[in-house]
mmCIF file of C-alpha atoms in Angstrom:
data_model
loop_
_atom_site.group_PDB
_atom_site.id
_atom_site.type_symbol
_atom_site.label_atom_id
_atom_site.label_comp_id
_atom_site.label_asym_id
_atom_site.label_seq_id
_atom_site.Cartn_x
_atom_site.Cartn_y
_atom_site.Cartn_z
ATOM 1 C CA ALA A 537 -0.025 -0.121 0.161
ATOM 2 C CA GLN A 538 0.846 3.852 -0.559
ATOM 3 C CA SER A 539 0.583 6.644 1.158
ATOM 4 C CA VAL A 540 1.599 10.064 1.767
ATOM 5 C CA THR A 541 1.693 12.513 3.793
ATOM 6 C CA GLN A 542 2.172 16.022 4.271
ATOM 7 C CA LEU A 543 3.861 17.484 7.097
ATOM 8 C CA ASP A 544 2.120 20.851 6.986
ATOM 9 C CA SER A 545 -1.854 22.295 6.259
ATOM 10 C CA HIS A 546 -0.940 25.534 5.942
ATOM 11 C CA VAL A 547 2.897 27.090 4.621
ATOM 12 C CA SER A 548 2.831 31.568 5.026
ATOM 13 C CA VAL A 549 6.036 33.481 3.592
ATOM 14 C CA SER A 550 7.370 36.431 2.870
ATOM 15 C CA GLU A 551 7.843 37.150 -1.290
ATOM 16 C CA GLY A 552 11.220 36.523 -2.190
ATOM 17 C CA THR A 553 12.174 34.509 1.062
ATOM 18 C CA PRO A 554 12.271 30.644 0.306
ATOM 19 C CA VAL A 555 10.040 28.190 0.252
ATOM 20 C CA LEU A 556 9.170 25.104 1.773
ATOM 21 C CA LEU A 557 6.912 22.178 1.858
ATOM 22 C CA ARG A 558 7.283 18.816 3.304
ATOM 23 C CA CYS A 559 6.582 15.387 2.054
ATOM 24 C CA ASN A 560 7.155 12.256 3.158
ATOM 25 C CA TYR A 561 5.577 8.894 1.665
ATOM 26 C CA SER A 562 5.245 4.987 2.168
ATOM 27 C CA SER A 563 5.102 3.120 -0.510
ATOM 28 C CA SER A 564 5.949 -1.441 -0.589
ATOM 29 C CA TYR A 565 7.708 -0.508 -3.980
ATOM 30 C CA SER A 566 9.829 1.618 -6.553
ATOM 31 C CA PRO A 567 7.722 4.621 -5.878
ATOM 32 C CA SER A 568 6.560 7.663 -8.866
ATOM 33 C CA LEU A 569 6.378 10.419 -7.430
ATOM 34 C CA PHE A 570 4.666 14.141 -8.469
ATOM 35 C CA TRP A 571 4.155 17.079 -7.333
ATOM 36 C CA TYR A 572 1.212 19.416 -8.369
ATOM 37 C CA VAL A 573 -0.175 22.581 -7.564
ATOM 38 C CA GLN A 574 -3.855 24.471 -7.490
ATOM 39 C CA HIS A 575 -4.905 27.391 -8.103
ATOM 40 C CA PRO A 576 -8.400 28.563 -6.790
ATOM 41 C CA ASN A 577 -11.349 27.066 -8.748
ATOM 42 C CA LYS A 578 -8.404 25.353 -11.352
ATOM 43 C CA GLY A 579 -7.668 22.436 -12.094
ATOM 44 C CA LEU A 580 -4.482 20.621 -11.547
ATOM 45 C CA GLN A 581 -1.118 21.464 -12.647
ATOM 46 C CA LEU A 582 1.694 19.573 -12.765
ATOM 47 C CA LEU A 583 5.457 20.755 -11.249
ATOM 48 C CA LEU A 584 7.723 18.010 -11.454
ATOM 49 C CA LYS A 585 7.779 14.317 -11.306
ATOM 50 C CA TYR A 586 10.388 12.087 -9.808
ATOM 51 C CA THR A 587 10.351 8.571 -11.395
ATOM 52 C CA SER A 588 13.976 6.559 -10.343
ATOM 53 C CA ALA A 589 16.724 8.679 -12.763
ATOM 54 C CA ALA A 590 18.179 11.937 -10.919
ATOM 55 C CA THR A 591 16.773 12.083 -7.102
ATOM 56 C CA LEU A 592 16.987 15.837 -7.437
ATOM 57 C CA VAL A 593 14.169 16.868 -9.318
ATOM 58 C CA LYS A 594 13.519 20.792 -11.181
ATOM 59 C CA GLY A 595 9.938 21.574 -12.183
ATOM 60 C CA ILE A 596 8.046 25.216 -13.725
ATOM 61 C CA ASN A 597 7.900 27.981 -12.117
ATOM 62 C CA GLY A 598 11.751 27.525 -10.491
ATOM 63 C CA PHE A 599 10.487 25.058 -8.124
ATOM 64 C CA GLU A 600 12.363 21.449 -7.794
ATOM 65 C CA ALA A 601 11.998 18.638 -5.666
ATOM 66 C CA GLU A 602 15.025 16.360 -4.036
ATOM 67 C CA PHE A 603 13.705 12.443 -3.683
ATOM 68 C CA LYS A 604 15.376 10.815 0.127
ATOM 69 C CA LYS A 605 14.908 7.674 0.209
ATOM 70 C CA SER A 606 16.524 6.462 3.630
ATOM 71 C CA GLU A 607 14.150 9.559 4.913
ATOM 72 C CA THR A 608 11.660 8.644 2.412
ATOM 73 C CA SER A 609 11.101 12.113 1.696
ATOM 74 C CA PHE A 610 9.878 14.435 -1.388
ATOM 75 C CA HIS A 611 10.045 17.960 -0.322
ATOM 76 C CA LEU A 612 9.746 20.609 -2.221
ATOM 77 C CA THR A 613 11.601 23.854 -2.795
ATOM 78 C CA LYS A 614 12.022 27.545 -4.351
ATOM 79 C CA PRO A 615 14.729 29.565 -3.729
ATOM 80 C CA SER A 616 12.784 32.482 -3.647
ATOM 81 C CA ALA A 617 8.736 32.783 -3.503
ATOM 82 C CA HIS A 618 6.822 34.794 -5.977
ATOM 83 C CA MET A 619 2.899 35.679 -4.913
ATOM 84 C CA SER A 620 1.777 34.003 -7.807
ATOM 85 C CA ASP A 621 2.700 31.099 -6.150
ATOM 86 C CA ALA A 622 -0.100 30.824 -3.375
ATOM 87 C CA ALA A 623 -2.181 27.903 -4.146
ATOM 88 C CA GLU A 624 -3.062 23.954 -2.804
ATOM 89 C CA TYR A 625 0.275 21.564 -3.409
ATOM 90 C CA PHE A 626 -0.220 17.951 -3.230
ATOM 91 C CA CYS A 627 2.332 15.653 -3.006
ATOM 92 C CA VAL A 628 1.444 12.267 -4.709
ATOM 93 C CA VAL A 629 2.337 9.057 -4.760
ATOM 94 C CA SER A 630 2.113 6.198 -7.602
ATOM 95 C CA ASP A 631 4.369 3.196 -6.507
ATOM 96 C CA ARG A 632 2.708 0.379 -9.359
ATOM 97 C CA SER A 633 5.611 -0.433 -11.686
ATOM 98 C CA GLY A 634 4.038 -0.347 -14.838
ATOM 99 C CA GLY A 635 1.737 -3.144 -15.119
ATOM 100 C CA GLY A 636 -0.216 -1.633 -12.733
ATOM 101 C CA ALA A 637 -3.535 0.561 -12.996
ATOM 102 C CA ASP A 638 -4.063 2.260 -9.604
ATOM 103 C CA GLY A 639 -4.635 5.715 -9.301
ATOM 104 C CA LEU A 640 -2.658 8.145 -8.201
ATOM 105 C CA THR A 641 -2.160 8.691 -3.642
ATOM 106 C CA PHE A 642 -2.782 11.991 -2.917
ATOM 107 C CA GLY A 643 -1.668 14.078 0.286
ATOM 108 C CA LYS A 644 -4.366 16.013 2.064
ATOM 109 C CA GLY A 645 -2.696 19.073 0.556
ATOM 110 C CA THR A 646 -0.390 22.747 1.689
ATOM 111 C CA HIS A 647 -1.867 25.750 1.728
ATOM 112 C CA LEU A 648 0.849 27.537 1.011
ATOM 113 C CA ILE A 649 0.231 31.512 1.446
ATOM 114 C CA ILE A 650 2.703 34.676 0.062
ATOM 115 C CA GLN A 651 3.002 37.432 2.674
ATOM 116 C CA PRO A 652 3.819 40.813 0.229
ATOM 117 C CA ASP B 581 -4.016 24.240 -20.816
ATOM 118 C CA SER B 582 -3.340 20.247 -19.893
ATOM 119 C CA GLY B 583 -4.798 19.046 -23.098
ATOM 120 C CA VAL B 584 -7.683 17.466 -21.386
ATOM 121 C CA THR B 585 -11.491 18.922 -21.546
ATOM 122 C CA GLN B 586 -14.124 18.451 -19.692
ATOM 123 C CA THR B 587 -17.487 19.346 -19.387
ATOM 124 C CA PRO B 588 -19.752 21.106 -17.905
ATOM 125 C CA LYS B 589 -18.301 22.745 -15.498
ATOM 126 C CA HIS B 590 -21.090 23.445 -13.185
ATOM 127 C CA LEU B 591 -23.974 21.263 -12.677
ATOM 128 C CA ILE B 592 -26.765 21.631 -10.004
ATOM 129 C CA THR B 593 -29.369 19.014 -9.705
ATOM 130 C CA ALA B 594 -31.326 17.813 -7.260
ATOM 131 C CA THR B 595 -31.431 14.720 -4.665
ATOM 132 C CA GLY B 596 -32.487 11.340 -6.426
ATOM 133 C CA GLN B 597 -31.205 12.591 -9.790
ATOM 134 C CA ARG B 598 -29.695 11.173 -12.170
ATOM 135 C CA VAL B 599 -25.667 12.837 -13.770
ATOM 136 C CA THR B 600 -23.503 12.044 -16.497
ATOM 137 C CA LEU B 601 -19.668 13.882 -17.703
ATOM 138 C CA ARG B 602 -17.751 14.165 -19.838
ATOM 139 C CA CYS B 603 -13.935 14.064 -20.601
ATOM 140 C CA SER B 604 -12.070 13.953 -23.633
ATOM 141 C CA PRO B 605 -8.451 12.988 -23.076
ATOM 142 C CA ARG B 606 -5.767 14.584 -24.336
ATOM 143 C CA SER B 607 -5.098 13.112 -27.971
ATOM 144 C CA GLY B 608 -2.628 10.277 -27.866
ATOM 145 C CA ASP B 609 -3.763 9.559 -24.050
ATOM 146 C CA LEU B 610 -4.872 6.041 -23.931
ATOM 147 C CA SER B 611 -5.255 6.478 -20.348
ATOM 148 C CA VAL B 612 -8.708 7.987 -18.128
ATOM 149 C CA TYR B 613 -8.757 8.165 -14.350
ATOM 150 C CA TRP B 614 -11.902 9.801 -12.329
ATOM 151 C CA TYR B 615 -10.855 11.840 -9.059
ATOM 152 C CA GLN B 616 -12.992 13.457 -6.996
ATOM 153 C CA GLN B 617 -11.902 16.415 -4.719
ATOM 154 C CA SER B 618 -14.462 16.973 -1.695
ATOM 155 C CA LEU B 619 -13.326 19.385 1.319
ATOM 156 C CA ASP B 620 -13.380 16.376 3.901
ATOM 157 C CA GLN B 621 -12.109 13.721 2.150
ATOM 158 C CA GLY B 622 -10.178 15.288 -0.022
ATOM 159 C CA LEU B 623 -8.506 14.513 -3.450
ATOM 160 C CA GLN B 624 -9.734 10.253 -4.107
ATOM 161 C CA PHE B 625 -9.206 8.170 -7.069
ATOM 162 C CA LEU B 626 -12.486 6.599 -8.371
ATOM 163 C CA ILE B 627 -11.569 4.513 -11.157
ATOM 164 C CA HIS B 628 -9.157 4.177 -14.026
ATOM 165 C CA TYR B 629 -9.825 3.118 -17.843
ATOM 166 C CA TYR B 630 -7.340 2.013 -20.454
ATOM 167 C CA ASN B 631 -8.007 1.515 -23.482
ATOM 168 C CA GLY B 632 -11.993 1.272 -23.411
ATOM 169 C CA GLU B 633 -11.026 -1.498 -20.510
ATOM 170 C CA GLU B 634 -11.861 -1.311 -16.899
ATOM 171 C CA ARG B 635 -8.063 -1.214 -14.648
ATOM 172 C CA ALA B 636 -8.308 -0.122 -11.579
ATOM 173 C CA LYS B 637 -11.869 0.965 -9.073
ATOM 174 C CA GLY B 638 -10.554 3.121 -5.974
ATOM 175 C CA ASN B 639 -13.022 4.225 -3.445
ATOM 176 C CA ILE B 640 -15.937 4.405 -6.414
ATOM 177 C CA LEU B 641 -19.285 3.745 -4.615
ATOM 178 C CA GLU B 642 -21.834 1.215 -6.086
ATOM 179 C CA ARG B 643 -24.175 4.028 -7.273
ATOM 180 C CA PHE B 644 -21.343 5.526 -9.693
ATOM 181 C CA SER B 645 -20.224 3.870 -12.671
ATOM 182 C CA ALA B 646 -18.129 5.553 -16.184
ATOM 183 C CA GLN B 647 -17.091 4.014 -19.455
ATOM 184 C CA GLN B 648 -14.628 5.179 -22.297
ATOM 185 C CA PHE B 649 -15.608 5.780 -25.569
ATOM 186 C CA PRO B 650 -13.787 3.892 -28.652
ATOM 187 C CA ASP B 651 -12.906 7.259 -29.653
ATOM 188 C CA LEU B 652 -11.008 7.271 -25.935
ATOM 189 C CA HIS B 653 -13.511 9.944 -24.606
ATOM 190 C CA SER B 654 -14.388 8.902 -20.849
ATOM 191 C CA GLU B 655 -17.925 9.537 -18.987
ATOM 192 C CA LEU B 656 -18.688 9.239 -15.002
ATOM 193 C CA ASN B 657 -22.074 8.312 -14.101
ATOM 194 C CA LEU B 658 -24.117 9.688 -11.104
ATOM 195 C CA SER B 659 -26.864 8.451 -9.506
ATOM 196 C CA SER B 660 -29.159 8.073 -6.757
ATOM 197 C CA LEU B 661 -27.321 11.678 -6.101
ATOM 198 C CA GLU B 662 -27.257 12.458 -2.648
ATOM 199 C CA LEU B 663 -25.662 16.141 -0.530
ATOM 200 C CA GLY B 664 -21.968 14.438 0.355
ATOM 201 C CA ASP B 665 -21.873 13.478 -3.903
ATOM 202 C CA SER B 666 -21.334 17.723 -3.743
ATOM 203 C CA ALA B 667 -17.857 17.258 -5.019
ATOM 204 C CA LEU B 668 -15.941 18.642 -7.713
ATOM 205 C CA TYR B 669 -14.817 15.950 -9.848
ATOM 206 C CA PHE B 670 -11.857 15.405 -11.698
ATOM 207 C CA CYS B 671 -10.611 13.728 -15.197
ATOM 208 C CA ALA B 672 -6.735 13.087 -15.955
ATOM 209 C CA SER B 673 -5.572 11.226 -18.271
ATOM 210 C CA SER B 674 -1.729 9.768 -19.174
ATOM 211 C CA SER B 675 0.337 7.846 -21.972
ATOM 212 C CA GLY B 676 0.087 4.819 -20.518
ATOM 213 C CA GLN B 677 -0.458 3.302 -16.656
ATOM 214 C CA GLY B 678 0.536 3.377 -13.414
ATOM 215 C CA ARG B 679 4.011 5.579 -13.210
ATOM 216 C CA HIS B 680 3.214 7.760 -15.445
ATOM 217 C CA GLU B 681 2.729 11.654 -14.617
ATOM 218 C CA GLN B 682 -1.753 12.370 -15.040
ATOM 219 C CA TYR B 683 -2.632 15.321 -16.912
ATOM 220 C CA PHE B 684 -5.851 16.879 -14.886
ATOM 221 C CA GLY B 685 -8.791 18.854 -16.399
ATOM 222 C CA PRO B 686 -10.391 21.946 -15.225
ATOM 223 C CA GLY B 687 -12.680 19.964 -13.664
ATOM 224 C CA THR B 688 -16.472 19.559 -13.040
ATOM 225 C CA ARG B 689 -18.392 21.171 -10.083
ATOM 226 C CA LEU B 690 -21.408 19.409 -9.176
ATOM 227 C CA THR B 691 -23.618 20.566 -6.717
ATOM 228 C CA VAL B 692 -26.330 18.385 -5.752
ATOM 229 C CA THR B 693 -29.561 20.362 -3.320
#
């Protein structure tokens, strides 16, 4: 079974300061991990993905995440927050090895607030 | 724009009724997934179709069903609606199964009164 824990339901940072959104996962297999972002009244947009290649993954809009197997973590970071980053962020795991067909397992989300 | 389309955007209906939500995947994608997003349950996987065949079920109620047609579009049917079915319903598509990233549509907001 797979699961995801997002350690913070809300994170507030000032514009221009670093962002850290924390995620821990549990998986029986070698997982694929994703971060998605959801802006108010919008669908989900893929930020980045990890699928067992490089452990440091770069995504869109300056975000990146590091896969740490020993810590079962996949934290999302950005060096400098922008007002447009205010949104809900979801850490997501899929541990099917390609032959399976399960959907994604989502964390409960972290609401990112950017203070001017 | 993800390339996944969903109709309608909004749907308001009464308890006991039946509705159909429609999804068109990205061009070339064979997999379609359905998800429900509600305040109390978060985002939950409902069902997955691959090239017309059901491949996996998640937390989908027996009152709900889905199908994927030969042109790869999919429909989610919700019947005997209850107030608790009010939610955002998302469709996602991917090129394969399992570990492939999924691309989400804009969602259908269902309100049951």
